[in-house]
Coordinates of C-alpha atoms and ligand atoms in Angstrom, one line a residue:
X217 CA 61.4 70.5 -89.5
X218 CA 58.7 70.8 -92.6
X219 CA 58.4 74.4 -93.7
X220 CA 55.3 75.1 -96.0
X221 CA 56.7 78.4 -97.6
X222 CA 53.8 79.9 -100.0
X223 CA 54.3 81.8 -103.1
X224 CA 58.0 80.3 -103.5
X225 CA 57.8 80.5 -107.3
X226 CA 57.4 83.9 -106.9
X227 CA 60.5 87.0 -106.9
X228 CA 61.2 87.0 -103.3
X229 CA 59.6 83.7 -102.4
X230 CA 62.0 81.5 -104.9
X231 CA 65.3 83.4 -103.4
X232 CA 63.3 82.5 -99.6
X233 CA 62.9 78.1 -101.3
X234 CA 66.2 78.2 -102.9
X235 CA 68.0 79.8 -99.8
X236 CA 66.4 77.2 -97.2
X237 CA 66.2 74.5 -99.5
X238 CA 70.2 74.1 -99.9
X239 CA 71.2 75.9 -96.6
X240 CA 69.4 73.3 -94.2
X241 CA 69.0 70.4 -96.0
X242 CA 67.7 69.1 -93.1
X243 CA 64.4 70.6 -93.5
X244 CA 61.8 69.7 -95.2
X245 CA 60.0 72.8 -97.5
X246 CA 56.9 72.6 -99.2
X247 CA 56.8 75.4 -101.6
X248 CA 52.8 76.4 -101.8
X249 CA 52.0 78.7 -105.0
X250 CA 48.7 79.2 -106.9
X251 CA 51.0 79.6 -110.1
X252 CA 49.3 83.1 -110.8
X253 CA 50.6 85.1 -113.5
X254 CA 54.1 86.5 -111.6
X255 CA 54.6 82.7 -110.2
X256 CA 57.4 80.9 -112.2
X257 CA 58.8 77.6 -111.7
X258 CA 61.8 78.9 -113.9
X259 CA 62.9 80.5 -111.0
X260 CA 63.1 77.3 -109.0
X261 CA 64.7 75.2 -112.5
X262 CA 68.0 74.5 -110.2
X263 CA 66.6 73.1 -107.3
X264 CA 63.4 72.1 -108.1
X265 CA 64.8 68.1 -108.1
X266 CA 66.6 68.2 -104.4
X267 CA 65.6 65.7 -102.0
X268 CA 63.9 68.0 -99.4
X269 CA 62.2 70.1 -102.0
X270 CA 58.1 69.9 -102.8
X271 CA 55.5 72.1 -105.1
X272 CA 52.0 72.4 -103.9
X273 CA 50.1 74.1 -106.8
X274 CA 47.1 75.5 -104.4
X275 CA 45.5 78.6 -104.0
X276 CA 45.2 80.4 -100.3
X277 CA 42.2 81.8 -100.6
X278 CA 40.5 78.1 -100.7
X279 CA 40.1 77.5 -96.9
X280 CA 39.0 74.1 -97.5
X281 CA 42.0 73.7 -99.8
X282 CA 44.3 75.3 -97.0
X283 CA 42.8 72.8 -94.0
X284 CA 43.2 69.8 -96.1
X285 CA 46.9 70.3 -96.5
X286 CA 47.6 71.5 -92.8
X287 CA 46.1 68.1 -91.9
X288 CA 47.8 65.9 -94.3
X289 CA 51.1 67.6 -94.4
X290 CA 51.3 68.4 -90.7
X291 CA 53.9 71.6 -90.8
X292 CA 56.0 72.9 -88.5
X293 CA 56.6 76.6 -89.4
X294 CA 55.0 78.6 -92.2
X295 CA 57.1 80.9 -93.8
X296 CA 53.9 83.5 -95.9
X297 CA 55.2 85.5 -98.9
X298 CA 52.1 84.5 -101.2
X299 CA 50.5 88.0 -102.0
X300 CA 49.4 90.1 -104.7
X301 CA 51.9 92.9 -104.3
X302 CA 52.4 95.3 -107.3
X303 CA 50.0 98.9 -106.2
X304 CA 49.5 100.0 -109.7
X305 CA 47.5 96.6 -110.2
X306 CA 45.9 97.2 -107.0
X307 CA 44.2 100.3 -107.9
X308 CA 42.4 98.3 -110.5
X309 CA 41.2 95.6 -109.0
X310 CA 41.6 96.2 -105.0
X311 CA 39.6 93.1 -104.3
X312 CA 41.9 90.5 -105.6
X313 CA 43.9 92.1 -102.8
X314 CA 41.4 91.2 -100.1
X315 CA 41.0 88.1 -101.4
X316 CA 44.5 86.8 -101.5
X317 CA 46.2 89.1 -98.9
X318 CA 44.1 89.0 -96.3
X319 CA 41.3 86.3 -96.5
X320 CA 44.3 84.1 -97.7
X321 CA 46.5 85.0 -94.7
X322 CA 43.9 84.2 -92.6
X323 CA 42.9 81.0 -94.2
X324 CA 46.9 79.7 -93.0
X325 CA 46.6 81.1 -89.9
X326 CA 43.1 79.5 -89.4
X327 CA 44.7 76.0 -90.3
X328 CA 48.1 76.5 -88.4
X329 CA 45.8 77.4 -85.0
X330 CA 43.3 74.5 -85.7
X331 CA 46.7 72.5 -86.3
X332 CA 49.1 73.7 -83.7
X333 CA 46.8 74.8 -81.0
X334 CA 46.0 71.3 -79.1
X335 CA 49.7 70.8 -79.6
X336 CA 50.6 73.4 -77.6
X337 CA 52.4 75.2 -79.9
X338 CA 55.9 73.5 -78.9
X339 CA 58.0 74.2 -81.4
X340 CA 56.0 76.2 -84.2
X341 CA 56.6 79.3 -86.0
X342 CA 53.7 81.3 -88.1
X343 CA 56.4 84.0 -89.7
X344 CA 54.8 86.6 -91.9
X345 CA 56.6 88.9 -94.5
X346 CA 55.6 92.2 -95.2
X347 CA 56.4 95.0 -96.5
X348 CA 57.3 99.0 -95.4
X349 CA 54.3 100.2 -97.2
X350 CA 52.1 99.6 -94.1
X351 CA 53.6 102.5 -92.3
X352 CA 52.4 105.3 -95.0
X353 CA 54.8 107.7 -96.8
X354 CA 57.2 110.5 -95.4
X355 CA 58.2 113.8 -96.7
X356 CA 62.1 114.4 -97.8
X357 CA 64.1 114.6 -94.8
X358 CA 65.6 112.8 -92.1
X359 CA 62.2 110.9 -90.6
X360 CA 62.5 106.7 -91.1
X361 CA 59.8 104.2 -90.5
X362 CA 60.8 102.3 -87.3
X363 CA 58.8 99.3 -86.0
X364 CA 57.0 102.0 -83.9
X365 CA 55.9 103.9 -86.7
X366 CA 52.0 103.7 -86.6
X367 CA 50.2 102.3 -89.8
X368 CA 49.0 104.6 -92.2
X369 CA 49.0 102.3 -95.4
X370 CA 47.2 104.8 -98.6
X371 CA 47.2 102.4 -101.6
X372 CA 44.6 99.2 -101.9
X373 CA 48.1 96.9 -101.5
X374 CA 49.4 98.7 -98.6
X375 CA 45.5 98.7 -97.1
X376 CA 45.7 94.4 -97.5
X377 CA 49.1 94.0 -96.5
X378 CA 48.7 96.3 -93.1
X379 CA 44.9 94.2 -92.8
X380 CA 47.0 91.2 -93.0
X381 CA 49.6 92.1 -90.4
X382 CA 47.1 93.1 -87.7
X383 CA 45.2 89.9 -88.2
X384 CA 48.6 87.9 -87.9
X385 CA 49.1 89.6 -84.5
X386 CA 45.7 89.0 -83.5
X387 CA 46.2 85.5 -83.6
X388 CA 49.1 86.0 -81.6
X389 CA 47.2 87.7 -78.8
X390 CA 44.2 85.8 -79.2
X391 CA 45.0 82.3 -80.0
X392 CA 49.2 82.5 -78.7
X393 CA 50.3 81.7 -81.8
X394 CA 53.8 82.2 -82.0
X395 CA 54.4 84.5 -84.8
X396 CA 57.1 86.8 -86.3
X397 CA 56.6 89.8 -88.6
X398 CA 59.0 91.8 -90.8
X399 CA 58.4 94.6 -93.1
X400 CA 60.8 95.2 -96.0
X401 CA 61.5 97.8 -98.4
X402 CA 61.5 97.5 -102.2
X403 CA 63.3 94.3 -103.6
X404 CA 65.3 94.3 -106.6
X405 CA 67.6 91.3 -108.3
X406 CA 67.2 88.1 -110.9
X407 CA 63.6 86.7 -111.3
X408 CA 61.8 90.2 -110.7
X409 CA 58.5 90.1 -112.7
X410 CA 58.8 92.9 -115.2
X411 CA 55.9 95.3 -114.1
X412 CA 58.2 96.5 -111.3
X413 CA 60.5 99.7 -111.9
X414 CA 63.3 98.0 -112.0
X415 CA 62.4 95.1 -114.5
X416 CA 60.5 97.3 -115.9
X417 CA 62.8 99.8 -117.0
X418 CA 65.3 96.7 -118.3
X419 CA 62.8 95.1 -120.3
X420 CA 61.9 98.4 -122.0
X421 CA 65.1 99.7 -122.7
X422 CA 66.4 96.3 -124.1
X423 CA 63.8 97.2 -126.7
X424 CA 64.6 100.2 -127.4
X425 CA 61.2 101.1 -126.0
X426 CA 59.9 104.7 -123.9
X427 CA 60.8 104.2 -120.3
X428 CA 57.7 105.5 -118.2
X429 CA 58.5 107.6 -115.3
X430 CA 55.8 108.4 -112.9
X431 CA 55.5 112.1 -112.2
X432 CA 58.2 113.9 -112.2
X433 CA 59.8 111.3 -110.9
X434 CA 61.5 112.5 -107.6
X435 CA 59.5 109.6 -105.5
X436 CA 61.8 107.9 -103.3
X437 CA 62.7 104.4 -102.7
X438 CA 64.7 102.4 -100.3
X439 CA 66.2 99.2 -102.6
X440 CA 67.4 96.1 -101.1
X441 CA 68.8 93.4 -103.3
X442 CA 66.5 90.4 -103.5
X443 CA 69.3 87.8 -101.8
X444 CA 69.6 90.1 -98.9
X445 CA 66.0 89.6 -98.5
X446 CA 66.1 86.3 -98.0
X447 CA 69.2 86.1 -95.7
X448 CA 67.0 88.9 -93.4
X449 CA 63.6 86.6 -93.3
X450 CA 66.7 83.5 -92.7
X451 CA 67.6 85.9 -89.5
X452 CA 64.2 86.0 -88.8
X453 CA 62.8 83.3 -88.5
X454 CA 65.7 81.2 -86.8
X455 CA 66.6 84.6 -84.0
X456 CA 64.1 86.3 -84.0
X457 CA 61.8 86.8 -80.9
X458 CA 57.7 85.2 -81.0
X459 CA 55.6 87.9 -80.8
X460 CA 57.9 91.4 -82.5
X461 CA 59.1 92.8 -86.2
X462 CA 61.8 93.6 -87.1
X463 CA 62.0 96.0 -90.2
X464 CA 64.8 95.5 -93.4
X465 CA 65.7 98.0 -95.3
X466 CA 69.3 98.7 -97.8
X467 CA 69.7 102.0 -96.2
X468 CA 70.0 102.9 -99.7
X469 CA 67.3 105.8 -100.9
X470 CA 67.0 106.8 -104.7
X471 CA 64.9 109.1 -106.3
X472 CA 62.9 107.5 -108.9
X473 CA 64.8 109.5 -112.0
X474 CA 68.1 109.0 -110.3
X475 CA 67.9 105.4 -110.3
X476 CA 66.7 105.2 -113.7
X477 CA 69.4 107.4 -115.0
X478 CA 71.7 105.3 -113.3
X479 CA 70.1 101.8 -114.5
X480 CA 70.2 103.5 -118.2
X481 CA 73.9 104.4 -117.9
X482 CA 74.7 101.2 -116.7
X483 CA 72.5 98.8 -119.5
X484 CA 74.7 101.5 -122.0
X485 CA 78.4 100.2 -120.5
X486 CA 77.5 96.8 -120.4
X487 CA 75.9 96.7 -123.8
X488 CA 78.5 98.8 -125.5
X489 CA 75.9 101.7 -126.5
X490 CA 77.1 105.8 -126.6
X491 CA 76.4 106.9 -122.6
X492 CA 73.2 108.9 -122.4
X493 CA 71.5 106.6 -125.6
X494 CA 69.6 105.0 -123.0
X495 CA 68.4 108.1 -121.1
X496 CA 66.4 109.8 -124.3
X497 CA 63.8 106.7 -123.3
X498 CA 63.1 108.3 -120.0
X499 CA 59.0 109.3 -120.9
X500 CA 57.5 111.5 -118.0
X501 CA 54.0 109.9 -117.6
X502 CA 50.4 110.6 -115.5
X503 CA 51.7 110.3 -112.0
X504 CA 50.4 106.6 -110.1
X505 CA 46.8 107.5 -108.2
X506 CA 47.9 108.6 -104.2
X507 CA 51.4 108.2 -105.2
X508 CA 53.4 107.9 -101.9
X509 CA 56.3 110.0 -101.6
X510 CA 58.8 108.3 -99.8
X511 CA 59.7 105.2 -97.8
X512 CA 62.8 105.1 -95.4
X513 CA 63.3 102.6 -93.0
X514 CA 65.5 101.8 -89.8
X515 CA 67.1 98.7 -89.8
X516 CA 68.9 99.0 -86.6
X517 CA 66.7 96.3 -85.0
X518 CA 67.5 93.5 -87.1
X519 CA 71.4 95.0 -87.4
X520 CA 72.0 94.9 -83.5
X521 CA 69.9 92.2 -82.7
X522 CA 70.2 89.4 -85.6
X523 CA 73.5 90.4 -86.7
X524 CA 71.8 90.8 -90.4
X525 CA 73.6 93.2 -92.8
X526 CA 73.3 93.6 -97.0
X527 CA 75.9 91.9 -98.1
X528 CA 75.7 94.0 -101.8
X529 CA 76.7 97.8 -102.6
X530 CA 73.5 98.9 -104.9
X531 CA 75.6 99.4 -107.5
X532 CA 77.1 96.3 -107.1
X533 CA 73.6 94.8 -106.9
X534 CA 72.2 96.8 -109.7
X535 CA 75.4 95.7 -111.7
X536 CA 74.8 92.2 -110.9
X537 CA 70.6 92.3 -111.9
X538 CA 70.8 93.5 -115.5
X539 CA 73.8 91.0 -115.9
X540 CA 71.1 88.0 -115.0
X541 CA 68.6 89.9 -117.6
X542 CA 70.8 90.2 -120.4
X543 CA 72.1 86.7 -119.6
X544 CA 68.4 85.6 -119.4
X545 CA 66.5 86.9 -122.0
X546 CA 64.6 83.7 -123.0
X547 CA 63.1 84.2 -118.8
X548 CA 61.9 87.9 -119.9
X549 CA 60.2 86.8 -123.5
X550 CA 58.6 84.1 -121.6
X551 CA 57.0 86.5 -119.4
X552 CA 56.5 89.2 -120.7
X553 CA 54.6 87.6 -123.8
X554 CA 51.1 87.1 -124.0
X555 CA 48.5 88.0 -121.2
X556 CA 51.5 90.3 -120.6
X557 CA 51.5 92.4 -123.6
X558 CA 47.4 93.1 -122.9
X559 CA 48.4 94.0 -119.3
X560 CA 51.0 96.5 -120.2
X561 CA 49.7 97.6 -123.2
X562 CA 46.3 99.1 -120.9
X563 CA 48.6 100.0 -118.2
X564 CA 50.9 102.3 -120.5
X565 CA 47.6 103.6 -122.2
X566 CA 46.2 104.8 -119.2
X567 CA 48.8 107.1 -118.5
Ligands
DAU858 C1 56.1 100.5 -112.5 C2 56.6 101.9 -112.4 C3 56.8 102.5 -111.2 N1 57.3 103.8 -111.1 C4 57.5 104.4 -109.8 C5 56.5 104.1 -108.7 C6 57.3 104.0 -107.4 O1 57.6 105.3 -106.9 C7 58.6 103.4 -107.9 C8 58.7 101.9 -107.7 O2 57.5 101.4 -108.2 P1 57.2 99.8 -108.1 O3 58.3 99.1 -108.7 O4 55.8 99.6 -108.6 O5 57.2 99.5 -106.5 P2 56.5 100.2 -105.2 O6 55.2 100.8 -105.6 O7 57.4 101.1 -104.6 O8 56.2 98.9 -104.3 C9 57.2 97.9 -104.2 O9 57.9 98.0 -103.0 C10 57.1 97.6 -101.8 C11 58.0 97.8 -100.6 O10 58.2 99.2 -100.4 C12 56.6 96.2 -102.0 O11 55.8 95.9 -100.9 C13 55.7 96.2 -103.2 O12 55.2 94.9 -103.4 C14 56.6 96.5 -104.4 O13 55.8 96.5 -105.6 O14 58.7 103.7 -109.3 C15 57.5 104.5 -112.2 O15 57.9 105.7 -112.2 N2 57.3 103.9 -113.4 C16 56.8 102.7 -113.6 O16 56.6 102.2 -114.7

């Protein structure tokens, strides 16, 4: 089987390549990434020589680009992660977006009909990963998103990522493409661009530098570790049914504050500073615009059904992450230097 997987050099994408690529190496994976600024190939360094492993530096949004490969290359399943995903960035420029999130999902599933359609579809998979956001945001309490929930996404990203899903399932009821859908909640582990809380917060704190939280802070978040990810989109895409979604979640809510008192406390143990030294970085900025409160999500499908469970405590998780950063500081220069510092340095500002 030849898997085109796009954006693999990115966070959850290179977990996806690197799971598949030494799990079956039977399969052939084509890793498609435009190489944009959170696309690394440092996160692929260890596999990026095995025998059933290819880069295609190309950009979905070029349909002409897209078609050409189809044709030549001739997949079997498409596994699509490529997307612009952080929401602050999205508020700024809500059209790169469009552009990549939902033109670009359309250009692959344009090519994979044009491709797969006189075929008969025997055999293929179109298997799109998204993310929670689609389904809105909840107040404290009880409430979960469930694959029932109706969308209500708020932010530009969410906007693009819920556009994309419907058009994915319109191909599916127009065209029969066989697809699959699932809708995660936030990711956190090794390789995580730094303009997420998480790395974010890591980064900052390494240098001794203000630690922005949002508001007051008491937004919550449902954290999976990155590696669980990609064991859920493995269950996915071999059991799962044509046609549904199946929501992944860590079952594992933190206020925004707690976390970050927790991440501080943790970066103090480990790096042998007084508890609490990290905590006095904690800056209380301009809340994000149309902040959403809260994300919760059942995984009880893909538990029951798929047999898929974290295999990670958070803590353990957590734990395990800013081990990888401290061990890998020469990956966190790299990227956050440069086109970085602008970035951040107008981000911060703003607030
Ligand atoms: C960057 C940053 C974020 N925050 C807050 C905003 C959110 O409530 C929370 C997490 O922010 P982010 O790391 O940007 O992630 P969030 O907006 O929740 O979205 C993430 O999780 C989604 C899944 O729920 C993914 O689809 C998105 O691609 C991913 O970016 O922390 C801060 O308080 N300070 C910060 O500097």
């Amino acid at each position: 089987m030849k898997i085109i997987i796009t954006g693999g050099a990115g966070f959850i994408g290179s977990h996806v390549v690197r799971l598949f690529v030494t799990k079956y190496p039977e399969y052939q994976i084509l890793n498609l990434d435009a190489l944009t600024y959170a696309g690394n190939l440092e996160n692929l360094r260890d596999i990026e020589s095995a025998p059933n492993y290819r880069l295609v530096k190309g950009d979905i949004t070029d349909q002409a680009f897209v078609d050409q490969l189809f044709a030549t290359e001739e997949p079997d399943a498409v596994i699509h992660l490529a997307a612009e995903s952080h929401v602050d960035r999205s508020i700024t420029d809500p059209l790169a977006f469009v552009k990549t999130n939902v033109l670009g999902t359309v250009h692959l599933l344009n090519a994979a009909k044009n491709l797969w359609k006189p075929l008969g579809y025997e055999g293929k998979v179109f298997y799109h990963v998204s993310t929670d956001e689609v389904y809105g945001s909840l107040d404290f309490g009880p409430d979960m998103f469930t694959e029932d929930t109706p969308y209500d996404p708020r932010s530009p990203y969410s906007a693009s990522k819920a556009s994309s899903d419907h058009f994915v399932r319109a191909w599916h009821h127009t065209y029969h493409m066989p697809v699959k859908l699932s809708n995660c909640s936030n990711n956190y582990g090794p390789n995580h661009f730094p303009e997420k809380l998480i790395p974010l917060a890591i980064h900052r704190i390494q240098h001794g530098q203000p630690v922005p939280v949002y508001g007051k802070g008491e937004n919550v978040r449902d954290w999976l570790f990155v590696k669980d990810h990609a064991t859920a989109i493995d269950a996915v895409f071999h059991k799962g049914k044509v046609g549904e979604t199946y929501n992944i979640g860590g079952v594992n809510e933190w206020a925004n504050l707690e976390l970050i008192h927790l991440l501080c406390d943790t970066l103090d143990e480990k790096t042998g500073k007084e508890k609490g030294t990290s905590r006095k970085l904690i800056t209380f900025v301009t809340d994000r615009a149309g902040h959403d409160l809260r994300y919760a999500i059942d995984s009880s499908k893909i538990m029951n059904e798929l047999g898929w469970k974290p295999s990670v405590t958070f803590e353990q998780g957590l734990s395990q992450t800013v081990d990888w950063y401290l061990e890998n500081q020469a990956w966190l220069n790299n990227v956050t230097s440069g086109a970085y510092q602008t970035y951040y340095q107008q981000q911060y500002a703003a607030r």
